Amino acid sequence: MVVRLQVGSFSHVLERIGLATAGASCGLFVAAYLAKADIPFVESIGFFLLAMLCGAVGFYLGIDMPRRSLHNLQPEIGGVVLEADPVETLSAIGTFAAPIAALISVFHIVLDINPGRPWALVVGCVWLVGVALQIAAGVFARLGR
């Protein structure tokens, strides 16, 4: 049984590293997309590293969160009503928004489409909000244990 727990822990750590790597990749693609739009402050190596770090942290914390039990309520009429978990909703929105922004970025980079600054800023903001929601959800889930 001890071996099973060690293998499970190893698998979990490996999965989390994979999620962080996927998040870093998304951050890199969005940063490259913004740099292609000739936005001056995003053309530095520091910005690329910051975007990759934010993406890695967001995917690490916000995708694989500890589960909270849902509360079963018994209304007077009968039946069971399940409450939605706002932390999981934050995570889901962030996990949807960040990769969609990265996908748009990769699409434009691969097809060599030069984005306009306004469109690139919208994509960058969607990615940033997505990652911020993932990080917030991950922190809230871990603090609420």
PDB file of C-alpha atoms in Angstrom:
ATOM      1  CA  MET A   1       0.000   0.000   0.000  1.00  0.00           C
ATOM      2  CA  VAL A   2       2.918   2.370   0.677  1.00  0.00           C
ATOM      3  CA  VAL A   3       4.173   1.820  -2.873  1.00  0.00           C
ATOM      4  CA  ARG A   4       0.782   2.764  -4.275  1.00  0.00           C
ATOM      5  CA  LEU A   5       0.807   6.046  -2.330  1.00  0.00           C
ATOM      6  CA  GLN A   6       4.331   6.864  -3.542  1.00  0.00           C
ATOM      7  CA  VAL A   7       3.390   6.160  -7.150  1.00  0.00           C
ATOM      8  CA  GLY A   8       0.250   8.250  -6.724  1.00  0.00           C
ATOM      9  CA  SER A   9       2.258  11.149  -5.300  1.00  0.00           C
ATOM     10  CA  PHE A  10       4.783  10.889  -8.123  1.00  0.00           C
ATOM     11  CA  SER A  11       1.989  10.860 -10.692  1.00  0.00           C
ATOM     12  CA  HIS A  12       0.346  13.869  -9.079  1.00  0.00           C
ATOM     13  CA  VAL A  13       3.601  15.859  -9.041  1.00  0.00           C
ATOM     14  CA  LEU A  14       4.286  14.899 -12.652  1.00  0.00           C
ATOM     15  CA  GLU A  15       0.777  16.014 -13.620  1.00  0.00           C
ATOM     16  CA  ARG A  16       1.213  19.360 -11.831  1.00  0.00           C
ATOM     17  CA  ILE A  17       4.551  19.960 -13.570  1.00  0.00           C
ATOM     18  CA  GLY A  18       2.842  19.209 -16.885  1.00  0.00           C
ATOM     19  CA  LEU A  19       0.068  21.688 -16.096  1.00  0.00           C
ATOM     20  CA  ALA A  20       2.622  24.344 -15.147  1.00  0.00           C
ATOM     21  CA  THR A  21       4.508  23.707 -18.386  1.00  0.00           C
ATOM     22  CA  ALA A  22       1.298  24.074 -20.406  1.00  0.00           C
ATOM     23  CA  GLY A  23       0.586  27.350 -18.603  1.00  0.00           C
ATOM     24  CA  ALA A  24       4.093  28.628 -19.283  1.00  0.00           C
ATOM     25  CA  SER A  25       3.663  27.744 -22.962  1.00  0.00           C
ATOM     26  CA  CYS A  26       0.400  29.678 -23.093  1.00  0.00           C
ATOM     27  CA  GLY A  27       2.117  32.665 -21.487  1.00  0.00           C
ATOM     28  CA  LEU A  28       4.958  32.468 -23.996  1.00  0.00           C
ATOM     29  CA  PHE A  29       2.572  32.373 -26.961  1.00  0.00           C
ATOM     30  CA  VAL A  30       0.526  35.317 -25.729  1.00  0.00           C
ATOM     31  CA  ALA A  31       3.687  37.333 -25.003  1.00  0.00           C
ATOM     32  CA  ALA A  32       5.002  36.579 -28.503  1.00  0.00           C
ATOM     33  CA  TYR A  33       1.671  37.618 -29.983  1.00  0.00           C
ATOM     34  CA  LEU A  34       1.703  40.911 -28.085  1.00  0.00           C
ATOM     35  CA  ALA A  35       5.318  41.551 -29.117  1.00  0.00           C
ATOM     36  CA  LYS A  36       4.361  40.932 -32.751  1.00  0.00           C
ATOM     37  CA  ALA A  37       1.808  43.749 -32.420  1.00  0.00           C
ATOM     38  CA  ASP A  38       4.704  46.160 -31.678  1.00  0.00           C
ATOM     39  CA  ILE A  39       3.603  47.018 -28.171  1.00  0.00           C
ATOM     40  CA  PRO A  40       6.809  48.485 -26.700  1.00  0.00           C
ATOM     41  CA  PHE A  41       6.683  47.329 -23.061  1.00  0.00           C
ATOM     42  CA  VAL A  42       6.075  43.688 -23.981  1.00  0.00           C
ATOM     43  CA  GLU A  43       9.102  43.226 -26.207  1.00  0.00           C
ATOM     44  CA  SER A  44      11.504  42.552 -23.331  1.00  0.00           C
ATOM     45  CA  ILE A  45      12.759  39.207 -22.127  1.00  0.00           C
ATOM     46  CA  GLY A  46      11.520  40.150 -18.665  1.00  0.00           C
ATOM     47  CA  PHE A  47       7.941  40.423 -19.912  1.00  0.00           C
ATOM     48  CA  PHE A  48       8.217  37.037 -21.645  1.00  0.00           C
ATOM     49  CA  LEU A  49       9.519  35.430 -18.447  1.00  0.00           C
ATOM     50  CA  LEU A  50       6.820  37.128 -16.349  1.00  0.00           C
ATOM     51  CA  ALA A  51       4.086  35.911 -18.723  1.00  0.00           C
ATOM     52  CA  MET A  52       5.484  32.390 -18.597  1.00  0.00           C
ATOM     53  CA  LEU A  53       5.702  32.482 -14.788  1.00  0.00           C
ATOM     54  CA  CYS A  54       2.130  33.785 -14.438  1.00  0.00           C
ATOM     55  CA  GLY A  55       0.874  31.119 -16.829  1.00  0.00           C
ATOM     56  CA  ALA A  56       2.733  28.372 -14.979  1.00  0.00           C
ATOM     57  CA  VAL A  57       1.446  29.481 -11.579  1.00  0.00           C
ATOM     58  CA  GLY A  58      -2.098  29.888 -12.893  1.00  0.00           C
ATOM     59  CA  PHE A  59      -2.251  26.443 -14.452  1.00  0.00           C
ATOM     60  CA  TYR A  60      -0.473  24.838 -11.486  1.00  0.00           C
ATOM     61  CA  LEU A  61      -2.794  26.337  -8.853  1.00  0.00           C
ATOM     62  CA  GLY A  62      -6.026  26.817 -10.738  1.00  0.00           C
ATOM     63  CA  ILE A  63      -6.612  23.622 -12.674  1.00  0.00           C
ATOM     64  CA  ASP A  64      -5.943  20.844 -10.197  1.00  0.00           C
ATOM     65  CA  MET A  65      -7.569  22.174  -7.044  1.00  0.00           C
ATOM     66  CA  PRO A  66      -8.533  20.242  -3.946  1.00  0.00           C
ATOM     67  CA  ARG A  67     -12.232  19.358  -4.127  1.00  0.00           C
ATOM     68  CA  ARG A  68     -14.625  20.953  -1.686  1.00  0.00           C
ATOM     69  CA  SER A  69     -17.698  19.012  -0.756  1.00  0.00           C
ATOM     70  CA  LEU A  70     -20.963  20.434  -2.014  1.00  0.00           C
ATOM     71  CA  HIS A  71     -23.663  21.078   0.529  1.00  0.00           C
ATOM     72  CA  ASN A  72     -26.889  19.122   0.199  1.00  0.00           C
ATOM     73  CA  LEU A  73     -29.881  21.220   1.097  1.00  0.00           C
ATOM     74  CA  GLN A  74     -33.294  19.782   1.905  1.00  0.00           C
ATOM     75  CA  PRO A  75     -35.943  22.293   0.854  1.00  0.00           C
ATOM     76  CA  GLU A  76     -39.374  22.067   2.479  1.00  0.00           C
ATOM     77  CA  ILE A  77     -40.938  20.612  -0.685  1.00  0.00           C
ATOM     78  CA  GLY A  78     -38.363  17.815  -0.819  1.00  0.00           C
ATOM     79  CA  GLY A  79     -35.502  16.869  -3.108  1.00  0.00           C
ATOM     80  CA  VAL A  80     -31.862  17.817  -3.143  1.00  0.00           C
ATOM     81  CA  VAL A  81     -30.427  21.115  -4.372  1.00  0.00           C
ATOM     82  CA  LEU A  82     -26.700  21.334  -5.067  1.00  0.00           C
ATOM     83  CA  GLU A  83     -24.998  24.686  -4.585  1.00  0.00           C
ATOM     84  CA  ALA A  84     -22.540  25.820  -7.226  1.00  0.00           C
ATOM     85  CA  ASP A  85     -19.001  26.274  -5.899  1.00  0.00           C
ATOM     86  CA  PRO A  86     -17.840  29.815  -6.800  1.00  0.00           C
ATOM     87  CA  VAL A  87     -14.175  28.800  -6.541  1.00  0.00           C
ATOM     88  CA  GLU A  88     -14.651  26.064  -9.137  1.00  0.00           C
ATOM     89  CA  THR A  89     -16.530  28.547 -11.333  1.00  0.00           C
ATOM     90  CA  LEU A  90     -13.599  31.001 -11.140  1.00  0.00           C
ATOM     91  CA  SER A  91     -11.224  28.198 -12.054  1.00  0.00           C
ATOM     92  CA  ALA A  92     -13.397  27.054 -14.940  1.00  0.00           C
ATOM     93  CA  ILE A  93     -13.676  30.551 -16.431  1.00  0.00           C
ATOM     94  CA  GLY A  94      -9.935  31.092 -16.072  1.00  0.00           C
ATOM     95  CA  THR A  95      -9.125  27.671 -17.496  1.00  0.00           C
ATOM     96  CA  PHE A  96     -11.322  28.470 -20.492  1.00  0.00           C
ATOM     97  CA  ALA A  97     -10.147  32.055 -21.090  1.00  0.00           C
ATOM     98  CA  ALA A  98      -6.366  31.621 -20.822  1.00  0.00           C
ATOM     99  CA  PRO A  99      -5.998  28.775 -23.351  1.00  0.00           C
ATOM    100  CA  ILE A 100      -8.460  30.412 -25.774  1.00  0.00           C
ATOM    101  CA  ALA A 101      -6.294  33.547 -25.766  1.00  0.00           C
ATOM    102  CA  ALA A 102      -3.205  31.372 -26.273  1.00  0.00           C
ATOM    103  CA  LEU A 103      -4.897  29.507 -29.136  1.00  0.00           C
ATOM    104  CA  ILE A 104      -5.756  32.785 -30.876  1.00  0.00           C
ATOM    105  CA  SER A 105      -2.155  33.901 -30.365  1.00  0.00           C
ATOM    106  CA  VAL A 106      -0.698  30.706 -31.820  1.00  0.00           C
ATOM    107  CA  PHE A 107      -3.138  30.830 -34.737  1.00  0.00           C
ATOM    108  CA  HIS A 108      -2.006  34.344 -35.669  1.00  0.00           C
ATOM    109  CA  ILE A 109       1.674  33.538 -35.149  1.00  0.00           C
ATOM    110  CA  VAL A 110       1.582  30.363 -37.256  1.00  0.00           C
ATOM    111  CA  LEU A 111      -0.378  32.005 -40.072  1.00  0.00           C
ATOM    112  CA  ASP A 112       1.876  35.089 -39.824  1.00  0.00           C
ATOM    113  CA  ILE A 113      -1.059  37.425 -39.311  1.00  0.00           C
ATOM    114  CA  ASN A 114       0.044  40.778 -37.957  1.00  0.00           C
ATOM    115  CA  PRO A 115      -2.450  41.749 -35.262  1.00  0.00           C
ATOM    116  CA  GLY A 116      -3.527  45.285 -34.673  1.00  0.00           C
ATOM    117  CA  ARG A 117      -2.680  46.707 -31.287  1.00  0.00           C
ATOM    118  CA  PRO A 118      -6.286  46.885 -30.041  1.00  0.00           C
ATOM    119  CA  TRP A 119      -6.988  43.237 -30.918  1.00  0.00           C
ATOM    120  CA  ALA A 120      -3.688  42.096 -29.421  1.00  0.00           C
ATOM    121  CA  LEU A 121      -4.425  44.008 -26.217  1.00  0.00           C
ATOM    122  CA  VAL A 122      -7.870  42.384 -25.972  1.00  0.00           C
ATOM    123  CA  VAL A 123      -6.331  38.921 -26.381  1.00  0.00           C
ATOM    124  CA  GLY A 124      -3.624  39.773 -23.830  1.00  0.00           C
ATOM    125  CA  CYS A 125      -6.202  41.052 -21.341  1.00  0.00           C
ATOM    126  CA  VAL A 126      -8.384  37.943 -21.775  1.00  0.00           C
ATOM    127  CA  TRP A 127      -5.326  35.795 -21.084  1.00  0.00           C
ATOM    128  CA  LEU A 128      -4.340  37.897 -18.057  1.00  0.00           C
ATOM    129  CA  VAL A 129      -7.847  37.774 -16.575  1.00  0.00           C
ATOM    130  CA  GLY A 130      -7.967  34.015 -17.173  1.00  0.00           C
ATOM    131  CA  VAL A 131      -4.667  33.419 -15.411  1.00  0.00           C
ATOM    132  CA  ALA A 132      -5.618  35.780 -12.571  1.00  0.00           C
ATOM    133  CA  LEU A 133      -8.887  33.869 -12.069  1.00  0.00           C
ATOM    134  CA  GLN A 134      -6.991  30.567 -12.009  1.00  0.00           C
ATOM    135  CA  ILE A 135      -4.526  31.854  -9.432  1.00  0.00           C
ATOM    136  CA  ALA A 136      -7.308  33.359  -7.289  1.00  0.00           C
ATOM    137  CA  ALA A 137      -9.342  30.144  -7.445  1.00  0.00           C
ATOM    138  CA  GLY A 138      -6.329  28.043  -6.512  1.00  0.00           C
ATOM    139  CA  VAL A 139      -5.449  30.264  -3.573  1.00  0.00           C
ATOM    140  CA  PHE A 140      -9.059  30.446  -2.348  1.00  0.00           C
ATOM    141  CA  ALA A 141      -9.454  26.657  -2.609  1.00  0.00           C
ATOM    142  CA  ARG A 142      -6.293  26.031  -0.614  1.00  0.00           C
ATOM    143  CA  LEU A 143      -7.104  28.638   2.046  1.00  0.00           C
ATOM    144  CA  GLY A 144     -10.631  27.315   2.457  1.00  0.00           C
ATOM    145  CA  ARG A 145      -9.511  23.759   3.324  1.00  0.00           C
TER     146      ARG A 145
END
